Short mmCIF file of C-alpha atoms in Angstrom, two decimals:
data_model
loop_
_atom_site.label_atom_id
_atom_site.label_comp_id
_atom_site.label_asym_id
_atom_site.label_seq_id
_atom_site.Cartn_x
_atom_site.Cartn_y
_atom_site.Cartn_z
CA MET A 660 5.19 -18.37 -12.58
CA THR A 661 7.70 -18.72 -15.40
CA THR A 662 10.57 -16.43 -16.27
CA THR A 663 12.69 -16.12 -19.37
CA GLY A 664 16.30 -15.20 -19.88
CA ALA A 665 19.58 -16.15 -18.31
CA LEU A 666 20.17 -16.35 -14.60
CA ALA A 667 21.86 -13.22 -13.30
CA PRO A 668 24.82 -13.44 -10.88
CA ASP A 669 22.56 -12.56 -7.96
CA GLY A 670 20.25 -15.47 -8.69
CA THR A 671 17.59 -13.55 -10.56
CA ALA A 672 16.35 -14.27 -14.02
CA GLY A 673 17.01 -11.42 -16.40
CA ARG A 674 16.82 -10.20 -19.96
CA PRO A 675 19.67 -8.37 -21.69
CA GLY A 676 19.56 -4.68 -20.80
CA ARG A 677 17.06 -5.08 -17.96
CA ALA A 678 17.54 -6.38 -14.44
CA ALA A 679 14.82 -8.83 -13.44
CA LEU A 680 13.06 -8.64 -10.12
CA PRO A 681 14.85 -10.73 -7.48
CA ALA A 682 13.65 -14.30 -7.05
CA THR A 683 13.15 -13.65 -3.31
CA TYR A 684 10.68 -10.86 -4.09
CA LEU A 685 8.78 -12.99 -6.60
CA LEU A 686 8.57 -15.84 -4.08
CA TRP A 687 7.27 -13.52 -1.35
CA LEU A 688 4.83 -11.87 -3.75
CA ALA A 689 3.41 -15.23 -4.85
CA GLY A 690 2.76 -16.18 -1.24
CA ALA A 691 1.33 -12.77 -0.40
CA GLN A 692 -1.11 -12.85 -3.32
CA LEU A 693 -2.25 -16.36 -2.36
CA GLY A 694 -2.95 -15.03 1.12
CA ALA A 695 -4.80 -12.03 -0.34
CA LEU A 696 -7.01 -14.37 -2.34
CA GLY A 697 -7.88 -16.35 0.79
CA ASP A 698 -8.58 -13.12 2.69
CA ALA A 699 -10.91 -11.86 -0.04
CA ALA A 700 -12.84 -15.12 0.03
CA LEU A 701 -13.14 -14.96 3.83
CA ALA A 702 -14.29 -11.33 3.69
CA PHE A 703 -17.09 -12.33 1.34
CA ALA A 704 -18.06 -15.24 3.58
CA LEU A 705 -18.13 -13.06 6.70
CA GLY A 706 -20.31 -10.48 4.93
CA TRP A 707 -22.64 -13.18 3.68
CA ALA A 708 -22.99 -14.73 7.12
CA ALA A 709 -23.53 -11.32 8.73
CA ALA A 710 -26.20 -10.41 6.14
CA ALA A 711 -28.34 -13.23 7.53
CA HIS A 712 -28.65 -11.13 10.71
CA GLY A 713 -29.76 -8.02 8.78
CA GLY A 714 -28.18 -5.03 7.10
CA GLY A 715 -27.23 -3.39 10.37
CA ALA A 716 -25.36 -6.50 11.46
CA ALA A 717 -23.46 -6.66 8.17
CA GLY A 718 -22.47 -3.01 8.56
CA LEU A 719 -21.36 -3.68 12.13
CA VAL A 720 -19.04 -6.49 11.03
CA LEU A 721 -17.45 -4.39 8.29
CA THR A 722 -17.11 -1.41 10.62
CA ALA A 723 -15.43 -3.56 13.28
CA ILE A 724 -12.65 -4.42 10.81
CA THR A 725 -12.14 -0.81 9.71
CA VAL A 726 -12.27 0.79 13.15
CA SER A 727 -9.88 -1.66 14.84
CA ARG A 728 -7.43 -1.42 11.94
CA THR A 729 -7.51 2.38 11.81
CA ALA A 730 -7.17 2.78 15.58
CA LEU A 731 -3.99 0.71 15.80
CA VAL A 732 -2.25 1.14 12.44
CA LEU A 733 0.22 3.83 13.60
CA VAL A 734 1.28 1.65 16.52
CA GLY A 735 1.52 -1.28 14.11
CA GLY A 736 3.92 0.67 11.91
CA ALA A 737 6.10 1.55 14.90
CA VAL A 738 6.21 -2.10 15.98
CA ALA A 739 7.23 -3.24 12.49
CA ASP A 740 10.03 -0.64 12.33
CA ARG A 741 11.25 -1.68 15.77
CA LEU A 742 11.10 -5.46 15.41
CA GLY A 743 11.44 -5.84 11.65
CA ALA A 744 8.81 -6.43 8.98
CA ARG A 745 9.45 -10.17 8.68
CA ARG A 746 8.99 -10.88 12.38
CA VAL A 747 5.74 -8.92 12.49
CA MET A 748 4.40 -10.70 9.42
CA LEU A 749 5.33 -14.12 10.80
CA ALA A 750 3.50 -13.30 14.02
CA GLY A 751 0.47 -11.97 12.13
CA ASP A 752 0.23 -15.05 9.90
CA ALA A 753 0.55 -17.34 12.93
CA VAL A 754 -2.24 -15.48 14.76
CA MET A 755 -4.50 -15.59 11.71
CA LEU A 756 -3.79 -19.28 11.16
CA ALA A 757 -4.93 -20.00 14.72
CA ALA A 758 -7.88 -17.59 14.41
CA THR A 759 -9.21 -19.07 11.16
CA LEU A 760 -8.89 -22.63 12.47
CA THR A 761 -10.79 -21.58 15.60
CA LEU A 762 -13.43 -19.82 13.49
CA ALA A 763 -13.89 -22.96 11.40
CA ALA A 764 -14.28 -25.14 14.48
CA VAL A 765 -16.69 -22.81 16.32
CA ALA A 766 -18.78 -22.05 13.23
CA GLY A 767 -18.95 -25.75 12.40
CA GLY A 768 -20.16 -26.64 15.89
CA TRP A 769 -22.34 -23.69 16.90
CA GLY A 770 -23.23 -21.86 13.69
CA THR A 771 -22.56 -18.16 13.01
CA PRO A 772 -23.93 -16.01 15.84
CA LEU A 773 -23.35 -12.28 15.38
CA ARG A 774 -20.94 -12.03 18.31
CA LEU A 775 -18.68 -14.62 16.67
CA LEU A 776 -18.63 -12.67 13.41
CA VAL A 777 -17.89 -9.38 15.20
CA LEU A 778 -15.09 -11.01 17.20
CA ALA A 779 -13.58 -12.44 14.01
CA ALA A 780 -13.81 -9.01 12.38
CA VAL A 781 -12.02 -7.35 15.31
CA VAL A 782 -9.22 -9.93 15.17
CA ILE A 783 -8.81 -9.36 11.43
CA GLY A 784 -8.69 -5.59 11.90
CA VAL A 785 -6.14 -5.76 14.71
CA VAL A 786 -3.86 -8.10 12.77
CA ASP A 787 -4.21 -5.90 9.68
CA ALA A 788 -3.08 -2.88 11.71
CA PHE A 789 0.28 -4.55 12.31
CA TYR A 790 0.52 -6.62 9.14
CA LEU A 791 -0.26 -4.03 6.48
CA PRO A 792 2.55 -1.57 7.37
CA ALA A 793 5.06 -4.43 7.55
CA SER A 794 3.86 -5.94 4.28
CA GLY A 795 3.91 -2.54 2.60
CA SER A 796 7.60 -2.09 3.40
CA MET A 797 8.66 -5.45 1.95
CA PRO A 798 9.16 -4.34 -1.68
CA ARG A 799 11.66 -1.70 -0.54
CA LEU A 800 13.51 -4.32 1.51
CA LEU A 801 13.63 -6.96 -1.23
CA VAL A 802 14.26 -5.00 -4.44
CA GLY A 803 16.49 -2.14 -5.54
CA THR A 804 15.02 1.35 -5.46
CA GLY A 805 15.13 1.63 -9.24
CA GLN A 806 12.97 -1.49 -9.52
CA LEU A 807 10.27 -0.25 -7.14
CA PRO A 808 7.84 0.96 -9.85
CA ARG A 809 7.84 -2.43 -11.60
CA ALA A 810 7.74 -4.39 -8.34
CA LEU A 811 4.82 -2.39 -6.97
CA ALA A 812 2.94 -2.46 -10.28
CA LEU A 813 3.22 -6.25 -10.27
CA ARG A 814 1.95 -6.29 -6.70
CA GLN A 815 -0.94 -3.99 -7.62
CA ALA A 816 -1.90 -6.27 -10.51
CA GLY A 817 -1.79 -9.35 -8.28
CA GLY A 818 -3.82 -7.64 -5.57
CA GLN A 819 -6.47 -6.55 -8.06
CA LEU A 820 -6.66 -10.07 -9.45
CA ALA A 821 -7.18 -11.40 -5.92
CA VAL A 822 -10.01 -8.90 -5.40
CA LEU A 823 -11.67 -9.88 -8.67
CA LEU A 824 -11.44 -13.60 -7.95
CA GLY A 825 -12.01 -13.45 -4.20
CA ALA A 826 -15.78 -12.86 -4.20
CA PRO A 827 -16.59 -15.61 -6.75
CA LEU A 828 -14.26 -18.00 -4.92
CA GLY A 829 -15.86 -17.10 -1.60
CA GLY A 830 -19.32 -17.66 -3.05
CA ALA A 831 -18.37 -21.08 -4.40
CA LEU A 832 -16.76 -22.10 -1.10
CA VAL A 833 -19.74 -20.88 0.93
CA ALA A 834 -22.06 -22.91 -1.28
CA ALA A 835 -19.85 -25.98 -0.82
CA GLY A 836 -18.92 -25.79 2.85
CA GLY A 837 -20.31 -22.64 4.43
CA LEU A 838 -18.23 -20.29 6.57
CA PRO A 839 -16.27 -23.20 8.16
CA GLY A 840 -15.10 -24.34 4.73
CA VAL A 841 -13.97 -20.84 3.72
CA ALA A 842 -12.14 -20.41 7.04
CA LEU A 843 -10.28 -23.69 6.51
CA VAL A 844 -9.21 -22.62 3.01
CA ASP A 845 -8.01 -19.27 4.37
CA ALA A 846 -6.12 -21.08 7.14
CA ALA A 847 -4.35 -23.16 4.49
CA SER A 848 -3.33 -19.96 2.69
CA PHE A 849 -1.87 -18.56 5.92
CA ALA A 850 0.10 -21.79 6.41
CA VAL A 851 1.58 -21.41 2.92
CA VAL A 852 2.47 -17.76 3.54
CA LEU A 853 4.20 -18.75 6.79
CA LEU A 854 6.32 -21.29 4.96
CA VAL A 855 7.20 -18.74 2.29
CA LEU A 856 8.23 -16.13 4.86
CA LEU A 857 10.46 -18.67 6.61
CA ARG A 858 12.28 -19.21 3.30
CA VAL A 859 12.62 -15.54 2.32
CA PRO A 860 15.52 -13.69 3.95
CA VAL A 861 14.73 -10.03 4.58
CA PRO A 862 17.98 -8.06 4.86
CA HIS A 863 18.41 -4.91 6.89
CA ARG A 864 20.06 -2.51 4.45
CA PRO A 865 21.16 0.68 6.21
CA GLY A 866 21.35 3.47 3.68
CA ARG A 867 24.46 5.41 2.87
CA GLN A 868 25.20 8.56 4.80
CA HIS A 869 27.52 11.46 4.40
CA PRO A 870 30.31 11.32 7.03
CA GLU A 871 28.89 14.37 8.83
CA GLN A 872 25.43 12.84 8.84
CA HIS A 873 26.86 9.57 10.17
CA HIS A 874 28.61 11.48 12.98
CA GLN A 875 25.40 13.32 13.87
CA HIS A 876 23.42 10.06 13.72
CA HIS A 877 25.97 8.38 16.01
CA GLN A 878 25.82 11.27 18.46
CA HIS A 879 22.04 11.14 18.40
CA HIS A 880 21.97 7.48 19.41
CA GLN A 881 24.63 8.06 22.09
CA ARG A 882 22.40 10.50 23.97
CA PRO A 883 21.12 9.17 27.28
CA ARG A 884 17.65 7.64 27.02
CA ARG A 885 15.03 6.78 29.49
CA ARG A 886 15.10 3.15 30.56
CA GLY A 887 13.56 0.99 27.86
CA GLY A 888 13.91 3.66 25.14
CA PRO A 889 11.00 5.57 23.64
CA GLY A 890 7.61 3.94 23.82
CA LEU A 891 5.58 2.87 20.82
CA PRO A 892 3.33 5.97 20.88
CA ALA A 893 6.45 8.17 20.76
CA GLU A 894 7.84 6.19 17.84
CA ALA A 895 4.50 6.38 16.03
CA ALA A 896 4.43 10.14 16.61
CA ALA A 897 7.97 10.39 15.22
CA GLY A 898 6.72 8.86 11.97
CA VAL A 899 3.94 11.45 11.78
CA ARG A 900 6.41 14.28 12.44
CA LEU A 901 8.75 13.00 9.76
CA ALA A 902 5.99 12.87 7.14
CA ALA A 903 4.75 16.33 8.16
CA ARG A 904 8.23 17.87 7.76
CA ASP A 905 9.25 16.14 4.54
CA ARG A 906 7.73 18.08 1.63
CA LEU A 907 7.60 15.15 -0.75
CA LEU A 908 6.07 12.72 1.73
CA ARG A 909 3.61 15.32 2.99
CA SER A 910 2.44 16.19 -0.53
CA ALA A 911 2.18 12.55 -1.61
CA LEU A 912 0.19 11.54 1.47
CA LEU A 913 -2.20 14.47 1.13
CA LEU A 914 -2.72 13.61 -2.53
CA THR A 915 -3.39 9.97 -1.62
CA GLY A 916 -5.96 11.00 0.97
CA ALA A 917 -7.71 13.27 -1.51
CA ALA A 918 -7.77 10.50 -4.11
CA ALA A 919 -9.11 7.96 -1.63
CA GLY A 920 -11.92 10.25 -0.52
CA ALA A 921 -12.99 11.26 -4.04
CA LEU A 922 -12.23 8.13 -6.05
CA LEU A 923 -12.80 5.00 -3.98
CA PRO A 924 -16.47 5.58 -3.05
CA VAL A 925 -17.49 5.93 -6.70
CA VAL A 926 -17.59 2.26 -7.64
CA SER A 927 -18.35 0.86 -4.18
CA LEU A 928 -21.16 3.30 -3.26
CA LEU A 929 -22.28 5.61 -6.06
CA ALA A 930 -22.29 3.20 -9.01
CA PRO A 931 -24.74 0.80 -7.31
CA LEU A 932 -26.95 3.76 -6.38
CA LEU A 933 -26.87 4.99 -9.98
CA ALA A 934 -27.80 1.55 -11.28
CA ARG A 935 -30.66 1.22 -8.80
CA THR A 936 -32.18 4.66 -9.36
CA ALA A 937 -31.84 4.40 -13.16
CA GLY A 938 -33.36 0.93 -13.19
CA TRP A 939 -30.31 -0.73 -14.79
CA GLY A 940 -30.35 -3.64 -12.38
CA ALA A 941 -27.75 -5.29 -10.17
CA GLY A 942 -26.04 -6.87 -13.16
CA ALA A 943 -25.12 -3.46 -14.54
CA ALA A 944 -23.67 -2.39 -11.20
CA GLY A 945 -21.60 -5.56 -11.16
CA LEU A 946 -20.34 -4.88 -14.68
CA VAL A 947 -19.29 -1.34 -13.69
CA ALA A 948 -17.35 -2.72 -10.73
CA GLY A 949 -15.85 -5.42 -12.93
CA GLY A 950 -14.87 -2.84 -15.55
CA GLN A 951 -13.16 -0.74 -12.92
CA GLY A 952 -11.25 -3.76 -11.67
CA ALA A 953 -10.29 -4.75 -15.19
CA GLY A 954 -8.98 -1.25 -15.89
CA VAL A 955 -6.78 -1.36 -12.80
CA LEU A 956 -5.54 -4.85 -13.65
CA VAL A 957 -4.66 -4.02 -17.27
CA VAL A 958 -2.81 -0.81 -16.45
CA ALA A 959 -0.93 -2.36 -13.53
CA SER A 960 0.07 -5.34 -15.67
CA LEU A 961 1.27 -3.09 -18.50
CA LEU A 962 3.32 -0.97 -16.12
CA ALA A 963 4.80 -4.06 -14.48
CA TRP A 964 5.89 -5.28 -17.93
CA ARG A 965 7.01 -1.87 -19.22
CA ASP A 966 8.94 -0.41 -16.27
CA GLY A 967 12.52 -1.50 -16.67
CA GLY A 968 13.66 -0.90 -13.13
CA GLY A 969 17.19 -0.06 -14.14
CA ARG A 970 19.69 -1.73 -16.45
CA GLU A 971 21.93 -4.52 -15.32
CA ASP A 972 25.05 -2.42 -15.81
CA GLY A 973 23.52 0.74 -14.40
CA GLY A 974 22.47 -0.52 -10.99
CA ARG A 975 20.26 1.28 -8.56
CA GLU A 976 21.50 4.75 -9.46
CA HIS A 977 20.52 4.34 -13.10
CA GLY A 978 17.08 3.17 -12.06
CA ALA A 979 16.63 6.24 -9.88
CA ARG A 980 17.61 8.55 -12.76
CA GLU A 981 15.32 6.63 -15.10
CA ASN A 982 12.29 7.20 -12.82
CA ARG A 983 13.14 10.76 -11.78
CA GLY A 984 10.38 13.18 -12.58
CA THR A 985 7.93 10.52 -13.78
CA ALA A 986 6.32 9.22 -10.58
CA GLY A 987 4.57 12.39 -9.46
CA VAL A 988 3.53 13.39 -12.96
CA GLY A 989 2.22 9.88 -13.68
CA ALA A 990 0.15 9.92 -10.48
CA ALA A 991 -1.32 13.30 -11.44
CA TYR A 992 -2.20 12.14 -14.94
CA GLY A 993 -3.80 9.03 -13.46
CA LEU A 994 -6.16 11.16 -11.39
CA CYS A 995 -7.07 13.24 -14.45
CA VAL A 996 -7.92 10.09 -16.41
CA ALA A 997 -9.95 8.74 -13.48
CA ALA A 998 -11.82 12.06 -13.28
CA ALA A 999 -12.84 11.69 -16.91
CA GLY A 1000 -14.14 8.18 -16.22
CA ILE A 1001 -16.13 9.31 -13.18
CA ALA A 1002 -17.64 12.20 -15.18
CA LEU A 1003 -18.68 9.74 -17.88
CA LEU A 1004 -20.30 7.60 -15.21
CA ALA A 1005 -22.15 10.62 -13.78
CA VAL A 1006 -23.80 11.47 -17.12
CA ALA A 1007 -24.18 7.90 -18.45
CA PRO A 1008 -27.55 7.49 -20.18
CA GLY A 1009 -27.37 3.72 -20.03
CA PRO A 1010 -25.41 0.81 -18.58
CA GLY A 1011 -23.07 0.52 -21.59
CA THR A 1012 -21.72 4.03 -21.11
CA ALA A 1013 -21.50 3.43 -17.36
CA VAL A 1014 -19.34 0.35 -17.89
CA VAL A 1015 -17.01 2.34 -20.16
CA GLY A 1016 -16.81 4.96 -17.43
CA GLY A 1017 -15.90 2.25 -14.94
CA VAL A 1018 -13.11 0.95 -17.17
CA VAL A 1019 -11.66 4.46 -17.66
CA THR A 1020 -11.93 5.13 -13.92
CA GLY A 1021 -10.08 1.91 -13.19
CA ALA A 1022 -7.35 2.69 -15.70
CA GLY A 1023 -6.76 6.10 -14.13
CA SER A 1024 -6.83 4.81 -10.56
CA GLY A 1025 -4.44 2.01 -11.55
CA LEU A 1026 -1.98 4.50 -13.03
CA PHE A 1027 -2.26 6.67 -9.92
CA ALA A 1028 -1.70 3.76 -7.52
CA CYS A 1029 1.25 2.36 -9.48
CA ARG A 1030 2.99 5.76 -9.53
CA ILE A 1031 2.23 7.11 -6.06
CA ALA A 1032 3.16 3.89 -4.21
CA PRO A 1033 6.85 3.79 -5.27
CA LEU A 1034 7.08 7.55 -4.74
CA VAL A 1035 5.97 7.24 -1.10
CA LEU A 1036 7.94 4.07 -0.41
CA GLY A 1037 11.08 5.38 -2.10
CA ALA A 1038 10.88 8.65 -0.17
CA ALA A 1039 10.70 6.99 3.25
CA PRO A 1040 13.88 6.59 5.32
CA GLU A 1041 14.76 2.95 5.84
CA ASP A 1042 14.18 3.12 9.60
CA HIS A 1043 10.66 4.55 9.04
CA LEU A 1044 9.41 2.34 6.21
CA SER A 1045 6.57 0.68 8.10
CA ARG A 1046 5.51 3.87 9.86
CA VAL A 1047 5.18 5.67 6.54
CA GLN A 1048 3.14 2.74 5.19
CA ALA A 1049 0.96 2.96 8.31
CA LEU A 1050 0.35 6.64 7.58
CA LEU A 1051 -0.56 5.74 4.00
CA THR A 1052 -3.15 3.27 5.29
CA LEU A 1053 -4.46 5.77 7.83
CA VAL A 1054 -4.99 8.67 5.44
CA GLN A 1055 -6.79 6.41 2.96
CA SER A 1056 -9.03 4.85 5.62
CA ALA A 1057 -9.88 8.16 7.29
CA ALA A 1058 -10.66 9.91 4.01
CA LEU A 1059 -12.75 6.98 2.79
CA VAL A 1060 -14.81 6.71 5.97
CA LEU A 1061 -15.51 10.47 6.01
CA SER A 1062 -16.35 10.86 2.34
CA THR A 1063 -18.48 7.70 2.12
CA GLY A 1064 -20.82 8.94 4.83
CA LEU A 1065 -21.13 12.42 3.36
CA LEU A 1066 -21.63 11.18 -0.20
CA GLY A 1067 -24.28 8.74 0.97
CA LEU A 1068 -26.22 11.51 2.69
CA LEU A 1069 -25.91 13.76 -0.37
CA ALA A 1070 -27.10 10.96 -2.66
CA ASP A 1071 -30.17 10.49 -0.46
CA ALA A 1072 -30.93 14.21 -0.70
CA VAL A 1073 -30.35 15.00 -4.39
CA GLY A 1074 -29.78 11.65 -6.10
CA PRO A 1075 -26.50 9.89 -6.95
CA ARG A 1076 -25.57 11.80 -10.13
CA THR A 1077 -24.69 15.03 -8.31
CA PRO A 1078 -22.27 13.46 -5.78
CA THR A 1079 -20.74 11.42 -8.63
CA ALA A 1080 -20.13 14.63 -10.58
CA LEU A 1081 -18.63 16.21 -7.47
CA CYS A 1082 -16.27 13.25 -7.13
CA ALA A 1083 -15.20 13.74 -10.74
CA ALA A 1084 -14.52 17.43 -10.08
CA ALA A 1085 -12.60 16.70 -6.86
CA THR A 1086 -10.51 13.97 -8.48
CA GLY A 1087 -9.68 16.20 -11.44
CA ALA A 1088 -8.82 19.10 -9.16
CA ALA A 1089 -6.46 16.88 -7.16
CA GLY A 1090 -4.75 15.79 -10.38
CA LEU A 1091 -4.33 19.37 -11.62
CA LEU A 1092 -3.01 20.53 -8.25
CA ALA A 1093 -0.50 17.69 -8.32
CA LEU A 1094 0.65 18.76 -11.79
CA ALA A 1095 1.06 22.30 -10.48
CA SER A 1096 3.05 21.18 -7.42
CA PRO A 1097 6.82 21.55 -7.99
CA VAL A 1098 7.55 18.94 -5.31
CA LEU A 1099 5.32 16.29 -6.87
CA ARG A 1100 6.27 17.23 -10.43
CA ARG A 1101 9.92 16.64 -9.63
CA GLY A 1102 9.16 13.72 -7.30
CA ALA A 1103 11.45 10.78 -7.87
CA VAL A 1104 12.08 7.32 -6.52
CA LEU A 1105 15.37 8.03 -4.74
CA ALA A 1106 17.91 5.57 -3.43
CA GLY A 1107 19.92 5.78 -0.24
CA ARG A 1108 17.54 7.84 1.89
CA THR A 1109 18.37 7.41 5.55
CA GLY A 1110 17.81 9.17 8.82
CA GLY A 1111 15.20 11.58 7.63
CA GLY A 1112 13.26 12.92 4.71
CA GLN A 1113 14.62 14.75 1.71
CA SER A 1114 13.00 17.19 -0.58
CA ALA A 1115 13.01 16.91 -4.32
CA ARG A 1116 15.42 19.83 -4.39
CA ALA A 1117 17.92 17.82 -2.36
CA GLY A 1118 17.61 14.95 -4.80
CA ARG A 1119 18.35 17.29 -7.73
CA GLY A 1120 21.32 18.70 -5.92
CA ARG A 1121 22.73 15.23 -5.44
CA THR A 1122 22.38 14.52 -9.16
CA ARG A 1123 24.09 17.76 -10.21
CA ARG A 1124 27.02 17.32 -7.85
CA GLY A 1125 27.39 13.58 -8.37
CA ARG A 1126 27.53 12.97 -4.66
CA THR A 1127 26.24 9.86 -2.94
CA ALA A 1128 24.59 11.67 -0.04
CA ALA A 1129 21.87 14.28 -0.22
CA ARG A 1130 21.04 17.02 2.22
CA SER A 1131 18.39 16.01 4.76
CA ASP A 1132 15.59 18.47 5.43
CA THR A 1133 14.28 16.55 8.43
CA PRO A 1134 16.01 16.36 11.83
CA GLN A 1135 16.84 12.89 13.03
CA ASP A 1136 14.48 12.80 15.95
CA SER A 1137 12.88 9.46 15.32
CA GLY A 1138 13.99 7.90 18.54
CA ALA A 1139 14.21 4.51 16.87
CA SER A 1140 17.11 2.66 15.39
CA GLY A 1141 14.96 0.83 12.88
CA GLY A 1142 15.47 -2.81 13.64
CA GLY A 1143 15.48 -5.00 10.57
CA ASP A 1144 15.65 -8.69 9.95
CA GLU A 1145 19.11 -10.04 9.62
#
């Protein structure tokens, strides 16, 4: 990866008038995307090996990943907030390095029995439950709040590229060396990510507090506790309570769940059914999926290039003002664009129109993802970053599992065009409701949030008064001090 411009005093490359993303973030992101590419290849290889045992076996393997991840993700978020994101990620990469090496050895010696594939899927799901919340908090820990939109758009673009390249890479590796070969390649990617994490310092940046808030926070942590402090379930529940009480977080998470349930099954489930029932062939279904991925990639790349993330002389506060009021509105517009693409897919008379619908759907979903992610991450208190990311994963997974089953049953009963049209209507309705929501309309990527959630009204009050601390709407009952990585 090459950068242009002079080297800023903090060691980052920059252009005049715009602060570049920190070199530490770019280094971590490069390693993370390499690991994502290896994971995508392994996922394809596991599915291919499981398909040899039948469709039910393939579904069992995929379900084992989803169920184990969903069941433990809230606990995983609490662990990452307690121990620090970097420690959890180092442990997860070490476990996966050992697991993939073991998978390669066992598969090379004894083949790919179903129980081996299910066991590998469970291990992947369990590690994901701890790794994903920690990884999701890293952009907030490594970049300024004003740079979050650009940092997360760049991450979204890299992740989409890994998804697009992962299946072809997995297919080529399976043809060359089977599942053992793919597992060895994935193990090498985990080794690289481990080395990158060892080189990337992850600071613990406690946010600023008003003196009264600091006094209350100090008193809170001086209260007598039971021996050993609160348990992980209590800390996980504290993250849920915080999100439920914070209006901005609650609204953003509900919108994300609605989008996941109405938007994600379209390309993965309904588009193949449309192609099959209309007689377009598997190639057309693949082109629709590719068009959706290309739409996401293009929009994410454009936003990563366009979002300034604050000027060099304006700092984090300028970046927050620059993004105020745009994140929630951008997410809502993204859903409206995606709804138009899904509607086009529902009425497509031929594969060409369906591919255009896939591209439009991807562009809208890319805009939504690149705007809602910094809104949620910027709204989370620094001692709850991983728990909020765990909730984000949970609401998406739960909504996707529920809607996929219902849409599949409906498609069997009335054909795939009706559920596709319903998805378009639901996605559009979610976008319009978001535009009508004052909290999301005024949603901003705010800096210096600590000890609890804040509403958009509190953020506006801070801007009007020019104060550095905003009123907290959420009691500080987390029961966790938010251990970071020094």
